[in-house]
Tab-separated table of C-alpha atoms in Angstrom:
chain	number	residue	atom	x	y	z
A	1	MET	CA	0.000	0.000	0.000
A	2	GLU	CA	1.146	3.541	-0.748
A	3	LYS	CA	-0.403	6.687	0.611
A	4	ASP	CA	-0.799	10.187	-0.789
A	5	SER	CA	-2.853	13.183	0.326
A	6	VAL	CA	-5.997	11.648	-1.180
A	7	GLY	CA	-5.723	8.229	0.441
A	8	GLU	CA	-4.154	4.800	-0.065
A	9	LEU	CA	-3.782	2.563	-3.104
A	10	GLU	CA	-2.386	-0.927	-3.478
A	11	ILE	CA	0.649	-0.969	-5.764
A	12	PRO	CA	1.757	-4.237	-7.434
A	13	VAL	CA	4.935	-5.444	-5.776
A	14	ASP	CA	6.838	-5.720	-9.070
A	15	SER	CA	5.921	-2.193	-10.219
A	16	TYR	CA	8.272	0.767	-10.342
A	17	TYR	CA	5.520	3.367	-10.487
A	18	GLY	CA	3.822	4.559	-7.315
A	19	VAL	CA	0.574	5.886	-5.921
A	20	HIS	CA	0.618	9.151	-7.880
A	21	SER	CA	1.044	7.350	-11.201
A	22	LEU	CA	-1.607	4.762	-10.448
A	23	ARG	CA	-4.109	7.375	-9.323
A	24	ALA	CA	-3.507	9.282	-12.573
A	25	LYS	CA	-3.994	6.104	-14.597
A	26	ILE	CA	-7.355	5.643	-12.874
A	27	ASN	CA	-8.326	9.285	-13.374
A	28	PHE	CA	-7.323	9.662	-17.028
A	29	PRO	CA	-8.358	6.666	-19.184
A	30	ILE	CA	-8.499	8.980	-22.209
A	31	THR	CA	-6.439	7.765	-25.170
A	32	THR	CA	-5.497	4.344	-23.720
A	33	GLN	CA	-2.014	5.084	-25.082
A	34	GLN	CA	1.335	5.344	-23.345
A	35	LEU	CA	3.539	8.402	-23.250
A	36	ASP	CA	5.722	8.603	-26.352
A	37	PRO	CA	9.095	6.831	-25.837
A	38	ASP	CA	11.015	9.970	-26.799
A	39	PHE	CA	9.071	11.911	-24.163
A	40	ILE	CA	9.931	9.293	-21.522
A	41	VAL	CA	13.606	9.556	-22.472
A	42	SER	CA	13.443	13.360	-22.372
A	43	LEU	CA	11.940	13.325	-18.868
A	44	ALA	CA	14.719	11.007	-17.698
A	45	GLN	CA	17.342	13.272	-19.280
A	46	VAL	CA	15.960	16.261	-17.375
A	47	LYS	CA	15.990	14.295	-14.105
A	48	LYS	CA	19.558	13.141	-14.699
A	49	ALA	CA	20.745	16.657	-15.469
A	50	THR	CA	19.053	18.232	-12.439
A	51	ALA	CA	20.409	15.527	-10.121
A	52	LEU	CA	23.932	16.242	-11.355
A	53	ALA	CA	23.361	19.994	-11.047
A	54	ASN	CA	21.979	19.691	-7.515
A	55	HIS	CA	24.972	17.559	-6.555
A	56	LYS	CA	27.342	20.137	-8.020
A	57	LEU	CA	25.571	22.811	-5.967
A	58	GLY	CA	26.013	20.727	-2.806
A	59	LEU	CA	22.319	19.904	-2.450
A	60	LEU	CA	22.301	16.171	-3.225
A	61	PRO	CA	24.702	13.627	-1.701
A	62	GLU	CA	26.962	11.698	-4.054
A	63	GLU	CA	25.451	8.303	-3.214
A	64	LYS	CA	21.919	9.458	-4.018
A	65	THR	CA	23.110	11.281	-7.119
A	66	LYS	CA	24.798	8.192	-8.547
A	67	ALA	CA	21.726	6.061	-7.909
A	68	ILE	CA	19.360	8.598	-9.482
A	69	VAL	CA	21.658	9.061	-12.481
A	70	GLY	CA	21.997	5.290	-12.847
A	71	ALA	CA	18.229	4.813	-12.837
A	72	ALA	CA	17.757	7.679	-15.297
A	73	ASP	CA	20.382	6.190	-17.615
A	74	GLU	CA	18.522	2.897	-17.662
A	75	ILE	CA	15.314	4.671	-18.681
A	76	ILE	CA	17.207	6.626	-21.336
A	77	ALA	CA	18.474	3.278	-22.657
A	78	GLY	CA	14.887	2.057	-23.014
A	79	GLN	CA	14.360	0.126	-19.804
A	80	PHE	CA	11.290	0.408	-17.541
A	81	HIS	CA	9.195	2.187	-20.163
A	82	ASP	CA	6.326	-0.135	-19.321
A	83	SER	CA	6.207	1.540	-15.904
A	84	PHE	CA	5.100	4.812	-17.507
A	85	ILE	CA	1.388	4.199	-17.180
A	86	VAL	CA	-0.083	7.709	-17.253
A	87	ASP	CA	-2.193	8.659	-20.275
A	88	PRO	CA	-0.647	11.402	-22.450
A	89	ILE	CA	-3.798	13.522	-22.063
A	90	GLN	CA	-4.159	14.378	-18.401
A	91	GLY	CA	-5.292	17.126	-16.084
A	92	GLY	CA	-2.757	18.903	-13.909
A	93	ALA	CA	-0.467	20.425	-16.546
A	94	GLY	CA	1.687	17.289	-16.707
A	95	THR	CA	2.084	16.708	-12.961
A	96	SER	CA	1.107	13.058	-13.328
A	97	SER	CA	3.824	12.354	-15.899
A	98	ASN	CA	6.381	14.230	-13.807
A	99	MET	CA	5.456	12.141	-10.763
A	100	ASN	CA	5.511	8.999	-12.895
A	101	VAL	CA	9.151	9.559	-13.813
A	102	ASN	CA	9.958	10.643	-10.238
A	103	GLU	CA	8.500	7.414	-8.872
A	104	VAL	CA	10.118	5.100	-11.412
A	105	ILE	CA	13.555	6.674	-10.948
A	106	THR	CA	13.132	6.641	-7.176
A	107	ASN	CA	12.180	2.984	-6.924
A	108	ARG	CA	14.918	1.879	-9.295
A	109	ALA	CA	17.479	4.072	-7.481
A	110	ILE	CA	16.431	2.519	-4.167
A	111	GLU	CA	17.106	-0.909	-5.676
A	112	ILE	CA	20.505	0.239	-6.926
A	113	LEU	CA	21.350	1.223	-3.348
A	114	GLY	CA	20.239	-2.183	-2.092
A	115	GLY	CA	16.906	-1.074	-0.671
A	116	VAL	CA	13.330	-2.172	-1.217
A	117	LYS	CA	11.039	-0.360	-3.630
A	118	GLY	CA	8.697	1.989	-1.832
A	119	ASP	CA	11.099	2.721	1.041
A	120	PHE	CA	11.298	6.436	0.448
A	121	SER	CA	13.555	6.937	3.458
A	122	VAL	CA	16.360	5.841	1.121
A	123	ILE	CA	15.488	8.154	-1.769
A	124	HIS	CA	12.356	10.282	-1.981
A	125	PRO	CA	10.536	11.056	-5.269
A	126	ASN	CA	9.804	14.664	-4.293
A	127	ASP	CA	12.641	15.601	-1.957
A	128	ASP	CA	15.444	14.021	-3.990
A	129	VAL	CA	14.469	13.202	-7.593
A	130	ASN	CA	12.304	16.328	-7.930
A	131	LYS	CA	14.625	18.563	-5.880
A	132	GLY	CA	14.593	22.171	-7.050
A	133	GLN	CA	12.029	21.381	-9.716
A	134	SER	CA	8.359	21.714	-10.538
A	135	THR	CA	6.222	20.014	-13.130
A	136	ASN	CA	5.910	23.476	-14.623
A	137	ASP	CA	9.558	23.609	-15.680
A	138	VAL	CA	10.343	19.884	-16.011
A	139	TYR	CA	7.390	18.963	-18.221
A	140	PRO	CA	7.750	21.747	-20.827
A	141	THR	CA	11.515	21.253	-20.949
A	142	ALA	CA	11.029	17.545	-21.624
A	143	GLY	CA	8.323	18.382	-24.151
A	144	LYS	CA	10.657	20.662	-26.078
A	145	LEU	CA	13.403	18.054	-25.986
A	146	THR	CA	10.910	15.599	-27.455
A	147	MET	CA	10.131	17.971	-30.316
A	148	LEU	CA	13.863	18.370	-30.948
A	149	LYS	CA	14.080	14.589	-31.244
A	150	LYS	CA	11.200	14.502	-33.742
A	151	ILE	CA	12.346	17.343	-36.004
A	152	PRO	CA	15.386	15.544	-37.523
A	153	LEU	CA	13.255	12.520	-38.439
A	154	LEU	CA	10.851	14.709	-40.392
A	155	GLU	CA	13.726	16.691	-41.891
A	156	ALA	CA	15.240	13.481	-43.241
A	157	GLU	CA	11.998	12.497	-44.981
A	158	LEU	CA	11.531	15.988	-46.423
A	159	GLU	CA	15.073	15.837	-47.784
A	160	ARG	CA	14.303	12.468	-49.393
A	161	LEU	CA	11.106	13.879	-50.867
A	162	MET	CA	12.921	16.924	-52.182
A	163	ASP	CA	15.564	14.704	-53.792
A	164	ILE	CA	13.048	12.453	-55.558
A	165	PHE	CA	11.107	15.457	-56.860
A	166	GLU	CA	14.370	16.825	-58.268
A	167	VAL	CA	15.091	13.473	-59.930
A	168	LYS	CA	11.619	13.390	-61.478
A	169	ALA	CA	11.927	17.008	-62.618
A	170	GLU	CA	15.060	16.084	-64.545
A	171	GLU	CA	13.514	12.870	-65.876
A	172	PHE	CA	10.451	14.701	-67.221
A	173	LYS	CA	12.117	17.949	-68.308
A	174	ASP	CA	11.463	17.444	-72.040
A	175	ILE	CA	7.871	16.223	-71.805
A	176	LEU	CA	5.529	19.003	-72.880
A	177	LYS	CA	2.013	18.888	-71.507
A	178	LEU	CA	-0.977	21.076	-70.874
A	179	GLY	CA	-0.925	23.383	-67.885
A	180	ARG	CA	-4.226	24.052	-66.156
A	181	THR	CA	-5.579	26.893	-64.065
A	182	GLN	CA	-8.827	26.549	-62.118
A	183	LEU	CA	-9.057	23.005	-63.541
A	184	SER	CA	-9.392	24.510	-67.029
A	185	ASP	CA	-7.025	24.204	-69.980
A	186	ALA	CA	-4.392	26.933	-69.919
A	187	VAL	CA	-0.987	26.985	-71.634
A	188	PRO	CA	1.877	24.509	-72.079
A	189	ILE	CA	4.281	23.516	-69.342
A	190	THR	CA	6.702	20.639	-69.060
A	191	LEU	CA	5.979	17.802	-66.683
A	192	GLY	CA	9.452	18.452	-65.326
A	193	GLN	CA	8.493	22.017	-64.414
A	194	GLU	CA	5.510	20.761	-62.437
A	195	PHE	CA	7.703	18.385	-60.463
A	196	HIS	CA	10.339	21.057	-59.963
A	197	ALA	CA	7.658	23.224	-58.365
A	198	TYR	CA	7.002	20.350	-55.937
A	199	TYR	CA	10.739	20.288	-55.236
A	200	SER	CA	10.763	24.028	-54.556
A	201	VAL	CA	7.859	24.077	-52.106
A	202	THR	CA	9.328	21.081	-50.272
A	203	LYS	CA	12.678	22.851	-50.037
A	204	ARG	CA	10.958	25.940	-48.638
A	205	ASN	CA	9.085	23.899	-46.043
A	206	LEU	CA	12.283	22.124	-45.037
A	207	ARG	CA	13.924	25.501	-44.421
A	208	ARG	CA	10.990	26.561	-42.245
A	209	LEU	CA	11.304	23.378	-40.198
A	210	LYS	CA	15.022	23.941	-39.655
A	211	ASP	CA	14.395	27.549	-38.636
A	212	VAL	CA	11.724	26.649	-36.064
A	213	ARG	CA	14.189	24.605	-33.986
A	214	LYS	CA	15.174	27.748	-32.113
A	215	GLU	CA	11.630	28.009	-30.747
A	216	MET	CA	12.174	24.666	-29.006
A	217	GLU	CA	15.646	25.467	-27.678
A	218	ALA	CA	14.563	28.091	-25.125
A	219	ILE	CA	13.670	26.311	-21.865
A	220	ASN	CA	12.438	27.436	-18.437
A	221	LEU	CA	14.229	24.851	-16.299
A	222	GLY	CA	14.968	26.338	-12.893
A	223	GLY	CA	11.909	28.567	-12.958
A	224	THR	CA	9.956	25.956	-10.949
A	225	ALA	CA	6.257	26.643	-10.290
A	226	ILE	CA	5.614	30.016	-11.926
A	227	GLY	CA	9.017	31.151	-13.141
A	228	THR	CA	10.208	32.803	-9.932
A	229	GLY	CA	12.502	29.901	-9.045
A	230	ILE	CA	10.971	29.216	-5.640
A	231	THR	CA	12.556	26.130	-3.917
A	232	ALA	CA	15.369	25.998	-6.496
A	233	HIS	CA	18.953	27.076	-5.886
A	234	PRO	CA	19.483	30.509	-7.488
A	235	GLU	CA	22.268	29.033	-9.625
A	236	LEU	CA	20.316	25.951	-10.702
A	237	SER	CA	19.401	27.227	-14.176
A	238	ALA	CA	22.952	28.241	-14.988
A	239	THR	CA	24.343	25.009	-13.555
A	240	VAL	CA	21.921	22.561	-15.148
A	241	LEU	CA	22.000	24.066	-18.657
A	242	PRO	CA	25.456	22.879	-19.798
A	243	ILE	CA	24.849	19.498	-18.177
A	244	LEU	CA	21.562	19.029	-20.014
A	245	ASN	CA	23.140	20.153	-23.287
A	246	MET	CA	25.907	17.604	-22.818
A	247	ILE	CA	23.429	14.808	-22.058
A	248	THR	CA	21.129	15.603	-24.977
A	249	ASP	CA	23.660	16.951	-27.485
A	250	GLU	CA	21.367	19.929	-28.011
A	251	ASN	CA	21.953	23.679	-27.992
A	252	LEU	CA	19.425	24.677	-25.348
A	253	ASP	CA	19.357	28.017	-23.579
A	254	ILE	CA	17.444	29.375	-20.602
A	255	THR	CA	14.701	31.734	-21.696
A	256	ASP	CA	15.283	35.414	-20.911
A	257	ASP	CA	12.090	35.684	-18.855
A	258	LEU	CA	11.261	32.587	-16.814
A	259	VAL	CA	7.820	33.889	-15.854
A	260	ASP	CA	6.968	34.389	-19.517
A	261	GLY	CA	8.499	30.999	-20.289
A	262	THR	CA	6.132	29.376	-17.798
A	263	GLN	CA	2.987	31.323	-18.723
A	264	ASN	CA	3.072	31.288	-22.505
A	265	ILE	CA	3.286	28.405	-24.965
A	266	GLU	CA	2.760	30.138	-28.300
A	267	GLN	CA	6.067	28.681	-29.515
A	268	TYR	CA	4.267	25.373	-29.969
A	269	VAL	CA	1.762	27.148	-32.182
A	270	VAL	CA	4.670	28.401	-34.301
A	271	LEU	CA	5.982	24.844	-34.617
A	272	SER	CA	2.525	23.485	-35.400
A	273	ASP	CA	2.047	26.179	-38.038
A	274	VAL	CA	5.181	24.937	-39.795
A	275	LEU	CA	3.850	21.378	-39.688
A	276	LYS	CA	0.542	22.643	-41.046
A	277	SER	CA	2.345	24.400	-43.900
A	278	ILE	CA	4.091	21.138	-44.772
A	279	ALA	CA	0.779	19.278	-44.591
A	280	ILE	CA	-1.020	21.769	-46.822
A	281	SER	CA	1.698	21.533	-49.470
A	282	LEU	CA	1.663	17.742	-49.365
A	283	SER	CA	-2.112	17.618	-49.647
A	284	LYS	CA	-2.011	19.897	-52.678
A	285	ILE	CA	0.679	17.777	-54.325
A	286	SER	CA	-1.259	14.594	-53.536
A	287	ASN	CA	-4.388	16.010	-55.124
A	288	ASP	CA	-2.395	17.039	-58.198
A	289	ILE	CA	-1.073	13.507	-58.562
A	290	ARG	CA	-4.556	12.046	-58.204
A	291	LEU	CA	-5.826	14.345	-60.943
A	292	LEU	CA	-2.883	13.866	-63.294
A	293	SER	CA	-3.084	10.075	-62.943
A	294	SER	CA	-6.880	9.899	-63.194
A	295	GLY	CA	-8.369	7.452	-65.657
A	296	PRO	CA	-6.901	5.269	-66.914
A	297	ASN	CA	-9.094	5.758	-69.990
A	298	SER	CA	-11.382	8.705	-69.366
A	299	GLY	CA	-9.337	10.901	-67.044
A	300	ILE	CA	-6.344	13.186	-67.512
A	301	GLY	CA	-3.943	10.245	-67.384
A	302	GLU	CA	-0.743	12.193	-68.041
A	303	ILE	CA	1.189	10.272	-65.407
A	304	LYS	CA	1.064	6.685	-64.196
A	305	ILE	CA	1.424	5.875	-60.511
A	306	PRO	CA	2.294	2.452	-59.089
A	307	ALA	CA	-0.653	0.131	-58.506
A	308	ARG	CA	-0.552	-0.791	-54.832
A	309	GLN	CA	-3.726	-2.827	-54.254
A	310	ASN	CA	-7.149	-3.695	-55.643
A	311	GLY	CA	-9.375	-0.661	-55.595
A	312	SER	CA	-12.837	-2.096	-55.267
A	313	SER	CA	-14.756	-5.022	-53.820
A	314	ILE	CA	-17.349	-4.723	-56.602
A	315	MET	CA	-15.530	-3.330	-59.671
A	316	PRO	CA	-12.936	-5.791	-61.031
A	317	GLY	CA	-9.694	-4.262	-62.246
A	318	LYS	CA	-10.210	-0.917	-60.543
A	319	ILE	CA	-7.062	0.599	-59.055
A	320	ASN	CA	-7.282	3.594	-56.732
A	321	PRO	CA	-4.617	6.209	-55.893
A	322	VAL	CA	-4.418	4.947	-52.308
A	323	ILE	CA	-1.027	6.428	-51.440
A	324	PRO	CA	-1.878	10.032	-52.402
A	325	GLU	CA	-5.175	9.511	-50.584
A	326	VAL	CA	-3.466	8.453	-47.363
A	327	MET	CA	-1.002	11.339	-47.643
A	328	THR	CA	-3.934	13.736	-47.896
A	329	GLN	CA	-5.533	12.166	-44.827
A	330	CYS	CA	-2.283	12.577	-42.903
A	331	SER	CA	-2.429	16.239	-43.855
A	332	PHE	CA	-5.989	16.505	-42.538
A	333	VAL	CA	-4.804	15.144	-39.173
A	334	VAL	CA	-2.052	17.751	-38.958
A	335	MET	CA	-4.394	20.589	-39.904
A	336	GLY	CA	-6.911	19.466	-37.295
A	337	ASN	CA	-4.195	19.148	-34.669
A	338	ASN	CA	-3.079	22.677	-35.468
A	339	ALA	CA	-6.518	23.974	-34.496
A	340	ILE	CA	-6.394	22.040	-31.209
A	341	ILE	CA	-2.905	23.309	-30.399
A	342	GLY	CA	-3.946	26.900	-31.058
A	343	ALA	CA	-6.999	26.538	-28.825
A	344	ALA	CA	-4.910	24.988	-26.047
A	345	ALA	CA	-2.299	27.742	-26.223
A	346	GLU	CA	-4.998	30.399	-25.959
A	347	ALA	CA	-6.687	28.706	-22.998
A	348	GLY	CA	-3.927	29.291	-20.443
A	349	GLN	CA	-4.639	31.569	-17.502
A	350	LEU	CA	-2.360	33.812	-15.481
A	351	GLU	CA	0.930	32.116	-14.514
A	352	LEU	CA	0.474	28.739	-16.216
A	353	ASN	CA	-1.048	26.975	-19.183
A	354	ALA	CA	-2.565	23.714	-17.940
A	355	PHE	CA	-3.123	22.306	-21.415
A	356	GLU	CA	0.384	21.378	-22.525
A	357	PRO	CA	-0.429	17.643	-22.332
A	358	VAL	CA	-2.808	17.827	-25.300
A	359	VAL	CA	-0.394	20.160	-27.112
A	360	PHE	CA	2.459	17.662	-26.850
A	361	TYR	CA	0.183	14.735	-27.670
A	362	LYS	CA	-1.035	16.407	-30.857
A	363	LEU	CA	2.400	17.680	-31.893
A	364	ILE	CA	3.830	14.190	-31.516
A	365	GLU	CA	0.946	12.799	-33.561
A	366	SER	CA	1.514	15.424	-36.260
A	367	PHE	CA	5.201	14.553	-36.465
A	368	GLN	CA	4.375	10.863	-36.616
A	369	VAL	CA	1.779	10.997	-39.389
A	370	LEU	CA	3.846	13.433	-41.461
A	371	THR	CA	7.096	11.502	-41.126
A	372	ASN	CA	5.478	8.131	-41.806
A	373	GLY	CA	3.161	9.539	-44.456
A	374	ILE	CA	5.977	11.130	-46.435
A	375	GLY	CA	7.953	7.897	-46.231
A	376	THR	CA	5.193	5.831	-47.811
A	377	PHE	CA	4.436	8.642	-50.286
A	378	ILE	CA	8.024	8.476	-51.540
A	379	ASP	CA	8.507	4.724	-51.524
A	380	HIS	CA	5.111	3.619	-52.805
A	381	CYS	CA	4.156	6.467	-55.126
A	382	ILE	CA	6.536	9.273	-56.108
A	383	ALA	CA	9.577	7.101	-56.836
A	384	GLY	CA	7.549	4.962	-59.247
A	385	ILE	CA	5.740	7.690	-61.196
A	386	GLU	CA	6.033	7.391	-64.974
A	387	ALA	CA	5.052	9.852	-67.670
A	388	ASN	CA	2.391	8.958	-70.223
A	389	GLU	CA	3.965	10.906	-73.069
A	390	GLU	CA	1.320	9.988	-75.622
A	391	LYS	CA	-1.445	11.257	-73.364
A	392	CYS	CA	0.487	14.444	-72.644
A	393	PHE	CA	0.818	15.051	-76.403
A	394	ASP	CA	-2.819	14.262	-77.181
A	395	ASN	CA	-4.249	16.379	-74.363
A	396	LEU	CA	-2.120	19.295	-75.452
A	397	GLU	CA	-3.066	19.018	-79.133
A	398	ARG	CA	-6.785	18.766	-78.361
A	399	SER	CA	-6.719	21.825	-76.112
A	400	THR	CA	-7.086	25.459	-77.100
A	401	TYR	CA	-3.598	26.412	-75.911
A	402	LEU	CA	-2.510	27.208	-79.474
A	403	ALA	CA	-5.012	30.049	-79.505
A	404	THR	CA	-2.821	31.790	-76.934
A	405	VAL	CA	0.244	31.148	-79.088
A	406	LEU	CA	-1.580	32.393	-82.213
A	407	SER	CA	-2.682	35.599	-80.480
A	408	GLU	CA	0.908	36.817	-80.749
A	409	THR	CA	0.644	36.868	-84.556
A	410	VAL	CA	-3.045	37.110	-85.481
A	411	GLY	CA	-4.265	39.087	-82.464
A	412	TYR	CA	-6.548	38.206	-79.565
A	413	THR	CA	-9.851	38.579	-81.446
A	414	LYS	CA	-8.929	36.274	-84.328
A	415	ALA	CA	-7.368	33.738	-81.959
A	416	ALA	CA	-10.540	33.739	-79.843
A	417	GLU	CA	-12.626	33.170	-82.980
A	418	ILE	CA	-10.513	30.139	-83.916
A	419	ALA	CA	-10.753	28.818	-80.353
A	420	GLN	CA	-14.537	29.106	-80.435
A	421	ILE	CA	-14.723	27.176	-83.710
A	422	SER	CA	-12.553	24.480	-82.146
A	423	LEU	CA	-14.840	24.183	-79.134
A	424	GLU	CA	-17.972	24.015	-81.297
A	425	THR	CA	-16.690	21.577	-83.917
A	426	GLY	CA	-14.152	19.455	-82.059
A	427	ARG	CA	-11.485	20.290	-84.636
A	428	THR	CA	-8.042	21.163	-83.296
A	429	ILE	CA	-6.730	24.717	-83.272
A	430	ARG	CA	-3.891	23.577	-85.509
A	431	ASP	CA	-6.276	22.110	-88.093
A	432	ILE	CA	-8.463	25.228	-88.216
A	433	ALA	CA	-5.534	27.644	-88.382
A	434	GLU	CA	-3.691	25.725	-91.073
A	435	SER	CA	-6.897	25.455	-93.139
A	436	GLU	CA	-6.960	29.255	-93.119
A	437	GLY	CA	-3.314	29.471	-94.137
A	438	ILE	CA	-2.075	30.512	-90.720
A	439	LYS	CA	1.286	29.058	-89.738
A	440	VAL	CA	1.224	27.291	-86.360
A	441	LYS	CA	4.203	26.443	-84.147
A	442	SER	CA	5.012	22.798	-83.550
A	443	GLN	CA	5.018	21.406	-80.005
A	444	GLU	CA	8.813	21.272	-80.223
A	445	SER	CA	8.949	24.993	-81.007
A	446	VAL	CA	6.569	25.759	-78.160
A	447	ARG	CA	8.663	23.700	-75.739
A	448	ALA	CA	11.796	25.538	-76.824
A	449	SER	CA	10.142	28.861	-76.014
A	450	ILE	CA	9.200	27.857	-72.440
A	451	ARG	CA	11.568	29.167	-69.787
């Protein structure tokens, strides 16, 4: 049995969590999911760093410090993650997850010292593991560290996507096709130019993601409850920072205003906005690919995408663009999460925002669906796209694009007249113009004139 201020609970003898964690598990059966492994590691890294800092400041004995650091290192290495039982979405601004890591480290550290789990006279979860800390500086610091762990994974997939778009742009650079505005026939473009535009927007989004790292590097560790540093050594922030940077191999800094750093979480909105921008671009590209590959007989059909699975339980032979469809759905998730994150950031009051748990949960989900979605988009769709050159040629010839080209020589009014005849009769612009003795550029000449 373990006791807290609410009462007593029976804790399984083989468990490393304690009464606070179990009570939170009972209170918050929300997602039925576990805290993200990177978040668990980040919490342990913060606890390790603060233990070392407190020892350096003369506040934590060497024996306790070594045991706490040893337990934290085991968690960082992936052990005891099954003891993190608190739901990611929780009331209390993350207190339950902070106590979860305090309890697991404490019980394991007690074992390291030869004691029995639950004997807090050896090491105490609040007095020792949480010394000089509050949930309100530990939890957001660990949350930012988690985001810094997720960013490189997404960057790597964006770089892969950018590279494959560049490859396709080169592969398709000489294939002239019809450009379209507002889903209506417009003027010629090369298929390579379309894919190069996808490369460019991906490159721009990758730059935004790299730039937003700095928003996650400013932490409020040492500010404790509301940023005033109550219960913490006045030198804790300065002492713990280089230790935490060494442990995490990050370039963190203490925020200039710890009260502001505890009250306001708009930096997560900035990060989420970048993820939303990536999602919007990917959804647009996915929809383009669905349109350009539509058919195979009665659609645009200017590109061919890999067939991944049967498309219908009733229509034999039907193949659907399932990979662009799933990429679009991933984008929907990110856009929806962005709205939740914005609402949560706005909902804070006075000295603290209590809604960081849902912010971190949704940011982690956004990173996950984007990173995984882009991976399958590359491997199962983009890399295997082929041009349907015959369809590109036919669609271009049957369009009214040559009217625009003719307007340079015969004027807008005459070109419009020819275009109207084409629409009414089904004859091509080229056929009508040549029948009237008007010289028309070949597709090769048009392609040569495109920048």
